[in-house]
Backbone as numpy.savetxt, mean C-alpha at the origin, in Angstrom:
# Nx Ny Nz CAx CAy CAz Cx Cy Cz
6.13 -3.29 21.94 6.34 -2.59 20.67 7.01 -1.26 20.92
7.68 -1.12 20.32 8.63 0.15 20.29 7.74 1.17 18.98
6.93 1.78 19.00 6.20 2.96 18.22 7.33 3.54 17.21
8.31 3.97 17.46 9.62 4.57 16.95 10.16 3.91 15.82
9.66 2.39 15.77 10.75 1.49 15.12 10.44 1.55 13.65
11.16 2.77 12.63 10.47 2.92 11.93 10.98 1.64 10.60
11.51 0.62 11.28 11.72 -0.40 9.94 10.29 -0.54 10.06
9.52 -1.07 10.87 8.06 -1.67 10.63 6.72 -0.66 10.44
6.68 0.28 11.45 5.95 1.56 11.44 6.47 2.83 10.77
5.76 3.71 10.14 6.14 5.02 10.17 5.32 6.02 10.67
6.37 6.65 11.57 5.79 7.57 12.40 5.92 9.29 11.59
4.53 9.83 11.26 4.58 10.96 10.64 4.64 12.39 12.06
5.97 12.89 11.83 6.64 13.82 12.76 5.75 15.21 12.58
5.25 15.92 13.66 4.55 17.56 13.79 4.14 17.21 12.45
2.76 16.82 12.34 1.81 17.00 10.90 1.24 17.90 11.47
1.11 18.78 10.44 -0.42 19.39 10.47 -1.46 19.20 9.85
-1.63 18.19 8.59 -2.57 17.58 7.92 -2.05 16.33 7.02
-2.94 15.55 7.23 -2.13 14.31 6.45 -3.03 13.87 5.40
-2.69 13.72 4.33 -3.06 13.00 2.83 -2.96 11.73 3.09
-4.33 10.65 2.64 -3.64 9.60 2.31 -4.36 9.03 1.09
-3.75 8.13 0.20 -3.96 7.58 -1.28 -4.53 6.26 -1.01
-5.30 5.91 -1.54 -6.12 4.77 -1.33 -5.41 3.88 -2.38
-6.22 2.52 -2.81 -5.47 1.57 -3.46 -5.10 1.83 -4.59
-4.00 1.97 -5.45 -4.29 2.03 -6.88 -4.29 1.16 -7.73
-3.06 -0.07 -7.82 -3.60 -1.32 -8.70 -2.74 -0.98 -10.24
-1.94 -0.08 -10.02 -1.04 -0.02 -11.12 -2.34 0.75 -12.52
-2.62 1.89 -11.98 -3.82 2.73 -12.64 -2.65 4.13 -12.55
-1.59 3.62 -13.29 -1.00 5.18 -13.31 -1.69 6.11 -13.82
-2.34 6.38 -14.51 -2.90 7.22 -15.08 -3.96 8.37 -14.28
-4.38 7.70 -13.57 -5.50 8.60 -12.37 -4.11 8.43 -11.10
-3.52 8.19 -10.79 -2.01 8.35 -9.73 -1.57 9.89 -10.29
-1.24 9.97 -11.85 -0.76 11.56 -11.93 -2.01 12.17 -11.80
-3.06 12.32 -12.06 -4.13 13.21 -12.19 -3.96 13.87 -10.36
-4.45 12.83 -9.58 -3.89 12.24 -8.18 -2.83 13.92 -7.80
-1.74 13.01 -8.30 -0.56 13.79 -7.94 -0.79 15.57 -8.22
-1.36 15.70 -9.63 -1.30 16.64 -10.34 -2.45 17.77 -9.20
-3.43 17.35 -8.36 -4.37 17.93 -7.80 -3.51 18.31 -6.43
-2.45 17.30 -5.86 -2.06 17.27 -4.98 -1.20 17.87 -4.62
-0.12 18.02 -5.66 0.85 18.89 -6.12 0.36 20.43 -4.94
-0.63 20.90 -6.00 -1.18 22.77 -5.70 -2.16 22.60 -4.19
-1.67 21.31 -3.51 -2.50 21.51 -2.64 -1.67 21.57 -1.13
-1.05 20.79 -1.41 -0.07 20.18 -0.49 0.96 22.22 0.08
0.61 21.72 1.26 1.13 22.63 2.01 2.13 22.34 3.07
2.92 23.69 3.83 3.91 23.13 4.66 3.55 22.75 5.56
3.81 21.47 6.72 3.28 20.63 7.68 1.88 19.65 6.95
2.38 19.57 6.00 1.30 18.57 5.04 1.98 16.99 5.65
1.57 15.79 5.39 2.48 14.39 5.26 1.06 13.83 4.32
2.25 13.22 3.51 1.32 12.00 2.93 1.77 10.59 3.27
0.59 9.72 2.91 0.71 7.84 3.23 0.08 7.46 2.05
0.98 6.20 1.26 0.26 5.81 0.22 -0.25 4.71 0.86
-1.43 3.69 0.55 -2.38 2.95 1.55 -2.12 1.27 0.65
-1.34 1.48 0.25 -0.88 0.51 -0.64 -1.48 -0.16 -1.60
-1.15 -1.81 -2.18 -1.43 -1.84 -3.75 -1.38 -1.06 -4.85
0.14 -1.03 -4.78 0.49 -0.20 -6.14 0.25 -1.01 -7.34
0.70 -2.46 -6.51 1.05 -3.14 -7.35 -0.23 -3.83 -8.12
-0.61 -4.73 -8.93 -1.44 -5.87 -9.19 -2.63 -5.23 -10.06
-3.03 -6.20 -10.42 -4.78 -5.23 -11.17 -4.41 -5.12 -12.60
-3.59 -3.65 -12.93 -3.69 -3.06 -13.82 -2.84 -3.08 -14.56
-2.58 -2.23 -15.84 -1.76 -2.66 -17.02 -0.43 -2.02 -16.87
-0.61 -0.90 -16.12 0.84 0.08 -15.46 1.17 0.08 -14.72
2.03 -0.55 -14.18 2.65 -0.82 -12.81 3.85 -0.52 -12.58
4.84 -0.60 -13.75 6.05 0.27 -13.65 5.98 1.63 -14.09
5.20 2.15 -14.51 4.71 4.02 -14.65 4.05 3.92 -13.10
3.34 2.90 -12.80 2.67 3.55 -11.51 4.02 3.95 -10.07
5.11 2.93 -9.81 6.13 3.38 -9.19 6.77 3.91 -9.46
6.91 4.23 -10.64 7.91 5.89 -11.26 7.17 6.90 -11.05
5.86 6.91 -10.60 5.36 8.04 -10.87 5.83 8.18 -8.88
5.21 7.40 -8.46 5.58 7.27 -7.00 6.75 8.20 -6.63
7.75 7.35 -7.18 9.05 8.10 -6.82 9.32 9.43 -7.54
9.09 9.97 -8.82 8.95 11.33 -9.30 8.55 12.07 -8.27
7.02 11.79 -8.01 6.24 12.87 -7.07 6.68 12.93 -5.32
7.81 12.03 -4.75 8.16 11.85 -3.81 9.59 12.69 -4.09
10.35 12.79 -5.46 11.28 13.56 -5.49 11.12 15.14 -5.60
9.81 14.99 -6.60 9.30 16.50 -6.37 8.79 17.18 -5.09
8.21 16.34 -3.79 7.55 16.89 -2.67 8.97 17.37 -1.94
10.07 16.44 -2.06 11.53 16.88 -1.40 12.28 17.97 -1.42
12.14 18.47 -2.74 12.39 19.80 -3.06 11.96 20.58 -2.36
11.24 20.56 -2.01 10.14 21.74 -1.48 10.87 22.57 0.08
10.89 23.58 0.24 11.20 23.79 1.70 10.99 23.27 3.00
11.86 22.83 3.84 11.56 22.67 5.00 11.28 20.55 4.91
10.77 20.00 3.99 10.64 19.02 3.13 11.47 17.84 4.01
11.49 16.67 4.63 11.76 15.63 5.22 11.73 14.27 4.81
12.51 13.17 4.34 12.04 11.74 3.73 10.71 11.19 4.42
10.99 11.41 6.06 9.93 10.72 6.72 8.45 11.19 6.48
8.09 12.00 5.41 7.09 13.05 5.29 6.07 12.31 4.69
7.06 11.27 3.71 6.62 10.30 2.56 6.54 9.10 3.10
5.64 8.52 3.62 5.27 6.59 3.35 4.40 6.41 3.07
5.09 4.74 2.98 4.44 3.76 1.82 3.81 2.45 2.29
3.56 2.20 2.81 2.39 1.17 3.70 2.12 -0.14 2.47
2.55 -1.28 3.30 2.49 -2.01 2.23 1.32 -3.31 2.24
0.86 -3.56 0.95 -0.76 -3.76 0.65 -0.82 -5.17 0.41
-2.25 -5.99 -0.01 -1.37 -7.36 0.02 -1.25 -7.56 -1.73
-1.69 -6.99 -2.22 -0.65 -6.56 -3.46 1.00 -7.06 -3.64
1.53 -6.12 -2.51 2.80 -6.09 -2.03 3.70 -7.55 -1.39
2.44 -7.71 -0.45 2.32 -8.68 0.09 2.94 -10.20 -0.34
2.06 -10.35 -1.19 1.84 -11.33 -2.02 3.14 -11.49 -2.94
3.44 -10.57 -3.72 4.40 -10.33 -4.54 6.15 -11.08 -3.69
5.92 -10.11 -2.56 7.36 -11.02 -1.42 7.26 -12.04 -1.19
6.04 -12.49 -1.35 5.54 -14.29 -0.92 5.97 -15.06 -2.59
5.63 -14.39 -3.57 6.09 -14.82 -4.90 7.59 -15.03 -4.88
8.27 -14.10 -4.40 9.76 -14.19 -4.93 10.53 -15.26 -3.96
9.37 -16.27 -2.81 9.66 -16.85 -2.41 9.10 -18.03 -1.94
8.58 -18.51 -3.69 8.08 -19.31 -3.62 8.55 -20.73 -3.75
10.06 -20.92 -4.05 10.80 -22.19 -3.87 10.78 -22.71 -2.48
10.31 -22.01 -1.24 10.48 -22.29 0.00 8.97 -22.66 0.76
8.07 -22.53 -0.40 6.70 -22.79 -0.08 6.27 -24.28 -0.07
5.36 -24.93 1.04 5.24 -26.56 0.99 4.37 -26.58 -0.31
3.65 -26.15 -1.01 2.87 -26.21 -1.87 2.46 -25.05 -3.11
4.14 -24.92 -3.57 4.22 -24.06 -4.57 2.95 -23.60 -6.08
2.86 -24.40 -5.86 1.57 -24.48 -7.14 0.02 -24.07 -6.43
-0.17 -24.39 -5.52 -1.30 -23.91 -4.91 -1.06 -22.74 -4.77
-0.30 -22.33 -4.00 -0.15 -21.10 -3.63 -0.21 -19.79 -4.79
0.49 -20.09 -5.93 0.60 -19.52 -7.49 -0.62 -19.50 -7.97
-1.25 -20.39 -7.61 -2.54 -20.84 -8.29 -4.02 -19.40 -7.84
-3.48 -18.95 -6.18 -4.37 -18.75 -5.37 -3.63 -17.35 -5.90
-2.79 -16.51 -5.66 -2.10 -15.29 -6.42 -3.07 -14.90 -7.62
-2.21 -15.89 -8.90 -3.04 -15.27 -9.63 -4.79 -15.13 -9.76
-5.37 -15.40 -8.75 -6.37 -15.27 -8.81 -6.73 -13.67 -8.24
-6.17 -13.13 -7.36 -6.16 -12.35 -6.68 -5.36 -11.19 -7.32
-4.83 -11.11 -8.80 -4.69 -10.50 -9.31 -2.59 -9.86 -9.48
-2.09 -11.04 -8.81 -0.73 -10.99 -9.10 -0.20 -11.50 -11.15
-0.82 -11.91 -12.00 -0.22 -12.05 -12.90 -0.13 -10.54 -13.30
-0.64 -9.23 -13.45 -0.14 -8.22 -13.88 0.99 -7.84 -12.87
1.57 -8.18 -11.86 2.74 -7.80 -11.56 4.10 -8.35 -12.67
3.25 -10.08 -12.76 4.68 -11.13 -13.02 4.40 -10.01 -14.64
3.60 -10.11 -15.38 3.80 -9.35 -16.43 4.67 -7.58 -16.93
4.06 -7.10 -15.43 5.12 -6.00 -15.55 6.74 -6.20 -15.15
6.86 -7.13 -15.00 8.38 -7.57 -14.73 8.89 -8.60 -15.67
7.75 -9.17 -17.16 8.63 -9.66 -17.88 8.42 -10.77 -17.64
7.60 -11.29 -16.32 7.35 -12.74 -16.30 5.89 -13.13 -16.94
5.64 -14.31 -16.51 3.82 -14.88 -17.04 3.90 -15.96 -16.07
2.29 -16.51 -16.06 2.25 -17.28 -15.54 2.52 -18.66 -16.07
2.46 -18.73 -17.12 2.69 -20.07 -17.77 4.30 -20.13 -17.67
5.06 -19.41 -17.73 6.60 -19.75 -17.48 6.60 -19.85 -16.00
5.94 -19.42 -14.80 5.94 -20.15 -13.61 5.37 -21.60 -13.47
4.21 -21.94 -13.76 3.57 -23.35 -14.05 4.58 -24.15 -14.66
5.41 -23.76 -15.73 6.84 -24.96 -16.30 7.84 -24.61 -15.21
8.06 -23.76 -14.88 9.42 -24.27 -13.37 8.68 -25.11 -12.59
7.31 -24.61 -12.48 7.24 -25.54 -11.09 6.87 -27.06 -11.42
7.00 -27.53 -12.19 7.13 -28.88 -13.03 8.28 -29.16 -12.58
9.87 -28.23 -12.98 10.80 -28.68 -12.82 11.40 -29.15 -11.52
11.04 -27.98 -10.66 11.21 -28.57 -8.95 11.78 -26.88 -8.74
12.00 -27.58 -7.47 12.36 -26.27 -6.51 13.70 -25.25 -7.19
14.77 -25.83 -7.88 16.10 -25.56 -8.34 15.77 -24.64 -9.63
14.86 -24.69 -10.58 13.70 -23.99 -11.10 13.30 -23.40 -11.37
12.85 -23.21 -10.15 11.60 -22.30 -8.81 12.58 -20.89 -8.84
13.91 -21.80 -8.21 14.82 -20.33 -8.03 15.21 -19.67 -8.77
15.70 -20.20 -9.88 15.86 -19.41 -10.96 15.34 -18.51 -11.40
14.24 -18.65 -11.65 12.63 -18.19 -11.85 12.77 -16.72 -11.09
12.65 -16.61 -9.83 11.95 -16.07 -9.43 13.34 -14.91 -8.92
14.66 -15.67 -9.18 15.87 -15.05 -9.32 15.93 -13.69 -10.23
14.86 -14.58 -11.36 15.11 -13.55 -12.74 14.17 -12.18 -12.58
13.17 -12.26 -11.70 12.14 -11.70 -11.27 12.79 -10.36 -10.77
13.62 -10.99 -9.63 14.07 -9.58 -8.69 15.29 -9.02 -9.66
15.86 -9.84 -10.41 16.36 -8.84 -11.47 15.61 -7.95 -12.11
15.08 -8.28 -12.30 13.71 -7.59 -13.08 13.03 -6.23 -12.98
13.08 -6.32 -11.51 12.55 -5.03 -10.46 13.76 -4.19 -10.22
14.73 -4.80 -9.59 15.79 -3.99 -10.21 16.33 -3.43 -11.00
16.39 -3.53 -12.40 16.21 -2.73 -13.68 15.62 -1.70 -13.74
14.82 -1.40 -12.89 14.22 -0.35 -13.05 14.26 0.92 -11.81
15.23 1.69 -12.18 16.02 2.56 -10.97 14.77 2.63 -9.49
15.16 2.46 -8.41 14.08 2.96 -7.58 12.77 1.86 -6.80
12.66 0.99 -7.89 11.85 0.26 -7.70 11.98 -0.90 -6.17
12.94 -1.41 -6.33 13.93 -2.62 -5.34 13.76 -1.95 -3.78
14.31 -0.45 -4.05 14.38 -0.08 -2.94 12.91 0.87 -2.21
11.81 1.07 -3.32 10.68 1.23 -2.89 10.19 0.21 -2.31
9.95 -0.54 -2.80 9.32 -2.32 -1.94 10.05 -2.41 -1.14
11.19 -2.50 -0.94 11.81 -2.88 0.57 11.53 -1.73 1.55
10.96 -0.67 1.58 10.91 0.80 2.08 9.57 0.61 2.82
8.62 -0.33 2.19 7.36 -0.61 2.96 6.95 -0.67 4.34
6.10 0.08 4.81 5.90 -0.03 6.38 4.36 -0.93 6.61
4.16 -1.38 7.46 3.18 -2.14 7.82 1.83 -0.92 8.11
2.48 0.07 9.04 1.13 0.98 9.28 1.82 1.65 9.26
0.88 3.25 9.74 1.58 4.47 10.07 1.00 4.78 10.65
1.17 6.23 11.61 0.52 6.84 12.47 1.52 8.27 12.58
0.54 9.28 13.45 0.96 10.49 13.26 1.89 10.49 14.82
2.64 11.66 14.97 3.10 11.01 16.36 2.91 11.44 17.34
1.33 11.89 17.54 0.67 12.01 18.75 -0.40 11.21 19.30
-0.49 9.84 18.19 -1.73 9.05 18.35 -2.71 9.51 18.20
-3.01 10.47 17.36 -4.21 10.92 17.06 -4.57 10.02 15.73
-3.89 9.75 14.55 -3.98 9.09 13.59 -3.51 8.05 13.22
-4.42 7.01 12.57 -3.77 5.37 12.26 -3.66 5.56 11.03
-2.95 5.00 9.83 -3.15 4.45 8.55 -2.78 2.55 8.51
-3.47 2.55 7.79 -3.29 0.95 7.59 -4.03 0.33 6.15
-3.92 -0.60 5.61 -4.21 -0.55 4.28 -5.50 -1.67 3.96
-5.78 -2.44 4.98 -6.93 -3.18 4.83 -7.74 -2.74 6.26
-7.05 -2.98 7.51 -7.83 -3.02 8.18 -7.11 -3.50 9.78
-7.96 -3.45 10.58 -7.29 -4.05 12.45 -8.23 -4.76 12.73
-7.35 -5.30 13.39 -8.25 -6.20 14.68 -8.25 -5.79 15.69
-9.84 -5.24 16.23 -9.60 -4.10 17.58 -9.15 -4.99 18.97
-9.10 -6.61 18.36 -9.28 -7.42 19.93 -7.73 -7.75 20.18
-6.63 -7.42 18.94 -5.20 -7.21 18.89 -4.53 -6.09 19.34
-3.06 -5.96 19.70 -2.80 -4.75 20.31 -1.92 -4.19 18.90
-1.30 -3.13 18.40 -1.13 -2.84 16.97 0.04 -3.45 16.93
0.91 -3.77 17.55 2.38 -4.97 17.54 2.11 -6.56 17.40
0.31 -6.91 17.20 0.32 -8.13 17.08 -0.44 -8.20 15.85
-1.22 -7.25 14.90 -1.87 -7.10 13.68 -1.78 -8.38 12.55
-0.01 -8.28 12.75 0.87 -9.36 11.46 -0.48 -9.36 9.85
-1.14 -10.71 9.62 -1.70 -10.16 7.92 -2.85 -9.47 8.23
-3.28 -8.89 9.24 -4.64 -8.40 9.31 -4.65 -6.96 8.85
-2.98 -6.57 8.45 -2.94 -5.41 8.12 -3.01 -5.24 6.56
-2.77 -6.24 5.56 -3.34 -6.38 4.63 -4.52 -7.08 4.25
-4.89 -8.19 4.82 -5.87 -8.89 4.66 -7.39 -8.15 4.90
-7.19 -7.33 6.36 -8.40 -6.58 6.86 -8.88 -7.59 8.07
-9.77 -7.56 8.49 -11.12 -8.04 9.43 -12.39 -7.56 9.33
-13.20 -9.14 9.71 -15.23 -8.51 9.59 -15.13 -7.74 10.59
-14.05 -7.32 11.87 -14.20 -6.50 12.69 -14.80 -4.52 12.27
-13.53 -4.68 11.28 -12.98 -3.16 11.08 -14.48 -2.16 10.69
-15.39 -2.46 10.33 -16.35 -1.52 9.08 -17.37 -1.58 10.76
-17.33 -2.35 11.65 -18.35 -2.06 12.95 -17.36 -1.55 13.79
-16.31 -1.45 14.31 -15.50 -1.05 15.21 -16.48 0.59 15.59
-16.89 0.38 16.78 -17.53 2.06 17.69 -16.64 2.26 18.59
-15.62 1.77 18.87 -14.90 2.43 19.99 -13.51 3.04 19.26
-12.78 3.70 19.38 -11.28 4.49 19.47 -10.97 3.12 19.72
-9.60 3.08 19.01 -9.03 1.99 18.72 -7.18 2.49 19.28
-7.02 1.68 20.25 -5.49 1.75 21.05 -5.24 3.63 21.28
-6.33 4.40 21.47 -6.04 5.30 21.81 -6.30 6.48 20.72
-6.59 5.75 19.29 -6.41 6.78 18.23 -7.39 7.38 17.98
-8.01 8.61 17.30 -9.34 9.07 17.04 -9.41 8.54 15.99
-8.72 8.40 14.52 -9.25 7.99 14.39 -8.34 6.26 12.94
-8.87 5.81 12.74 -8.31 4.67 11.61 -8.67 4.18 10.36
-7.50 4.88 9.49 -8.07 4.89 8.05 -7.12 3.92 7.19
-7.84 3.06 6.39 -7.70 2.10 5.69 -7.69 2.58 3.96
-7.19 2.19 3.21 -7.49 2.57 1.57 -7.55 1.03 0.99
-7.82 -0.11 1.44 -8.09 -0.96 0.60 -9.58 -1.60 1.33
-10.75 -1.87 0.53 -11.74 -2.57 1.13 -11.89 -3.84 -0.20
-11.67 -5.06 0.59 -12.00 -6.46 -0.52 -13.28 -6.66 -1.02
-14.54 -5.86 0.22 -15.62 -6.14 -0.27 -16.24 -5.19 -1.45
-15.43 -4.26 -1.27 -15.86 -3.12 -2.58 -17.10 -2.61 -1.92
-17.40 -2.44 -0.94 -18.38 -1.33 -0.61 -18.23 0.40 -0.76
-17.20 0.61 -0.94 -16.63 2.41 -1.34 -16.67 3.12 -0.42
-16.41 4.17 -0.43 -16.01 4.91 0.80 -17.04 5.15 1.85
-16.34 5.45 2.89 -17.52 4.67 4.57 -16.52 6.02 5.06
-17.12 7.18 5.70 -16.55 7.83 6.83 -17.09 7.75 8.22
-16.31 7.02 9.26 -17.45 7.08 10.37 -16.77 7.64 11.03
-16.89 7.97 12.63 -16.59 8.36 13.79 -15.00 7.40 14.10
-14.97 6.38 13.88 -13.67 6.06 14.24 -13.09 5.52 13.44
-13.84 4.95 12.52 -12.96 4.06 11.21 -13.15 5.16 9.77
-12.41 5.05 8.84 -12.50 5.50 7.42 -12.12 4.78 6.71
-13.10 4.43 5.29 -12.17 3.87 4.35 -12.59 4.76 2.98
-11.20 4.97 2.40 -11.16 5.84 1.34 -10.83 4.94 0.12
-11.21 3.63 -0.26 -11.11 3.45 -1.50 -12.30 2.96 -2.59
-11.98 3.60 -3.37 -12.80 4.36 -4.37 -13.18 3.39 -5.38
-12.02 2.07 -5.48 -12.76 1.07 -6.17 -11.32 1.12 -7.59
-9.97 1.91 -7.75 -9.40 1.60 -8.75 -8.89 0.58 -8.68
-8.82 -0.04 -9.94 -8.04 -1.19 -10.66 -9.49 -1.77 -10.82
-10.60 -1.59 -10.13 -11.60 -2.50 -10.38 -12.57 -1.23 -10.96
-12.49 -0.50 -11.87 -13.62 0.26 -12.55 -14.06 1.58 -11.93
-13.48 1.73 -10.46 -13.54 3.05 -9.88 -12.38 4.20 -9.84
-13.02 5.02 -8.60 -11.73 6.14 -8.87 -10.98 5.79 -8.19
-9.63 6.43 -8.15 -8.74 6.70 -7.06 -8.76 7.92 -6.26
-8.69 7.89 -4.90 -8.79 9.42 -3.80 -7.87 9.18 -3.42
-7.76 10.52 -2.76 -6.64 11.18 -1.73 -7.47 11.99 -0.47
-7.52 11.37 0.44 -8.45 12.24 1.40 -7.49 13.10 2.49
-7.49 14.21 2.91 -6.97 14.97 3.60 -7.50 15.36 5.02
-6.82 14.65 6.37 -7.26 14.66 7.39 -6.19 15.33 8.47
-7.35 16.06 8.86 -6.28 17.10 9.68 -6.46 15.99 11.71
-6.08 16.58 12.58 -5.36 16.10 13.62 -6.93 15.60 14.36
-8.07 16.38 14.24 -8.96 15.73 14.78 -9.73 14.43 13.95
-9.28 13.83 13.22 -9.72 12.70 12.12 -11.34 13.43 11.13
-10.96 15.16 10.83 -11.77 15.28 10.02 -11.66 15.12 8.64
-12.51 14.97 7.42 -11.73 15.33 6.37 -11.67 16.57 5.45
-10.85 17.56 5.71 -10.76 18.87 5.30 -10.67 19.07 3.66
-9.94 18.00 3.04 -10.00 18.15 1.32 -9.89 16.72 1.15
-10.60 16.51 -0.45 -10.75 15.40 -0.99 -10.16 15.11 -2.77
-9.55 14.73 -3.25 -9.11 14.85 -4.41 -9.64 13.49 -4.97
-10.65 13.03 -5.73 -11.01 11.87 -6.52 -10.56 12.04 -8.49
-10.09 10.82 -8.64 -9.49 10.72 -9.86 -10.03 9.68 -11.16
């Protein structure tokens, strides 16, 4: 693994404290509150990581990536201010959604749709204008369909300035670039080396919530999505900061400086 390679990783350059956003689920509404705390907080040698699932859940999902990109245009402004300052770690929210737009190539298109929307992809197809019942009639029709379908989709996302090229912008993890800090959005497998993770970085592991040892060197590894909904866990080597939005809780922003403490907390 090449650490550097920032198509897959992003490496956050001389931090001096790093923010990161736990799941949101298309809950724009606590995202600006979020922002709005973060805004007057955020200092120079700050970096933030969003921990992904923007997408899925909730009723705003295109306010929730406008707001994304607003508050990523507003942090730019700022002096001294870097693109790499900003990532976006992608969730299986995200996940899922790239597996949607390619679902004519799937052995078992309908299962697979079937298993999505369960997991909370029809508020994506809805914020883009689709439903699920107009996927269930392509996939009647066959694969030729399928494409159409899902053709009309990424038009869809495209329409909306910013969006196309946020999702493709997605990094798998992040880390700070002294190995002091992991981000990741479900979870690791400590018995993997971080170049072999592939879905465990959205999916998670029963590993991650017992992990006692430093993990590939890092102090410490923080996650913002938990499936089991247990809520926030700070331990000695693992963290998870999500708060439970799209499912009835808040959204955080926890602020961890270089020794994996957490120095500020913003809940929404």
């Amino acid at each position: 693994m090449n650490p550097g390679d920032s198509e897959i990783f992003g490496v956050l350059k001389c931090p001096r404290r790093v923010w990161a956003v736990s799941a949101i689920h298309g809950n724009a509404e606590r995202l600006v509150q979020v922002h709005q705390a973060l805004g007057q907080r955020f200092t120079v040698g700050d970096r933030i990581v969003y921990l992904g699932n923007y997408l899925g859940r909730g009723a705003h999902i295109v306010a929730t990536l406008d707001e994304l990109l607003l508050f990523r245009r507003e942090l730019l402004c700022t002096p001294g201010a870097e693109p790499e300052d900003v990532v976006y770690l992608r969730g299986q929210q995200e996940e899922m959604w790239r597996k949607l737009l390619q679902l004519q190539f799937a052995p078992s298109p309908r299962q697979v749709f079937d298993w999505m929307l369960q997991q909370g992809a029809d508020a994506t197809l809805l914020a883009y204008g689709g439903s699920a019942e107009d996927g269930i009639a392509r996939f009647r029709e066959g694969a030729l369909s399928i494409t159409r379908w899902t053709g009309q989709l990424r038009d869809a996302v495209r329409a909306h300035p910013g969006h196309d090229e946020l999702l493709a912008s997605l990094r798998r993890a992040a880390f700070t670039e002294g190995s002091e800090l992991l981000f990741v959005h479900a979870g690791i497998d400590p018995h993997r080396p971080l170049s072999e993770q592939s879905d465990t970085f959205w999916w998670g592991s029963g590993y991650f919530a017992s992990l006692a040892e430093p993990f590939a060197g890092f102090r410490l590894v923080v996650s913002g999505y938990d499936r089991a909904h247990q809520g926030v866990r700070l331990g000695p080597v693992t963290a998870t900061i999500d708060g439970g939005a799209g499912f009835g809780g808040s959204l955080n922003a926890a602020c961890f400086d270089l020794t994996g403490q957490v120095v500020d907390w913003i809940e929404a």
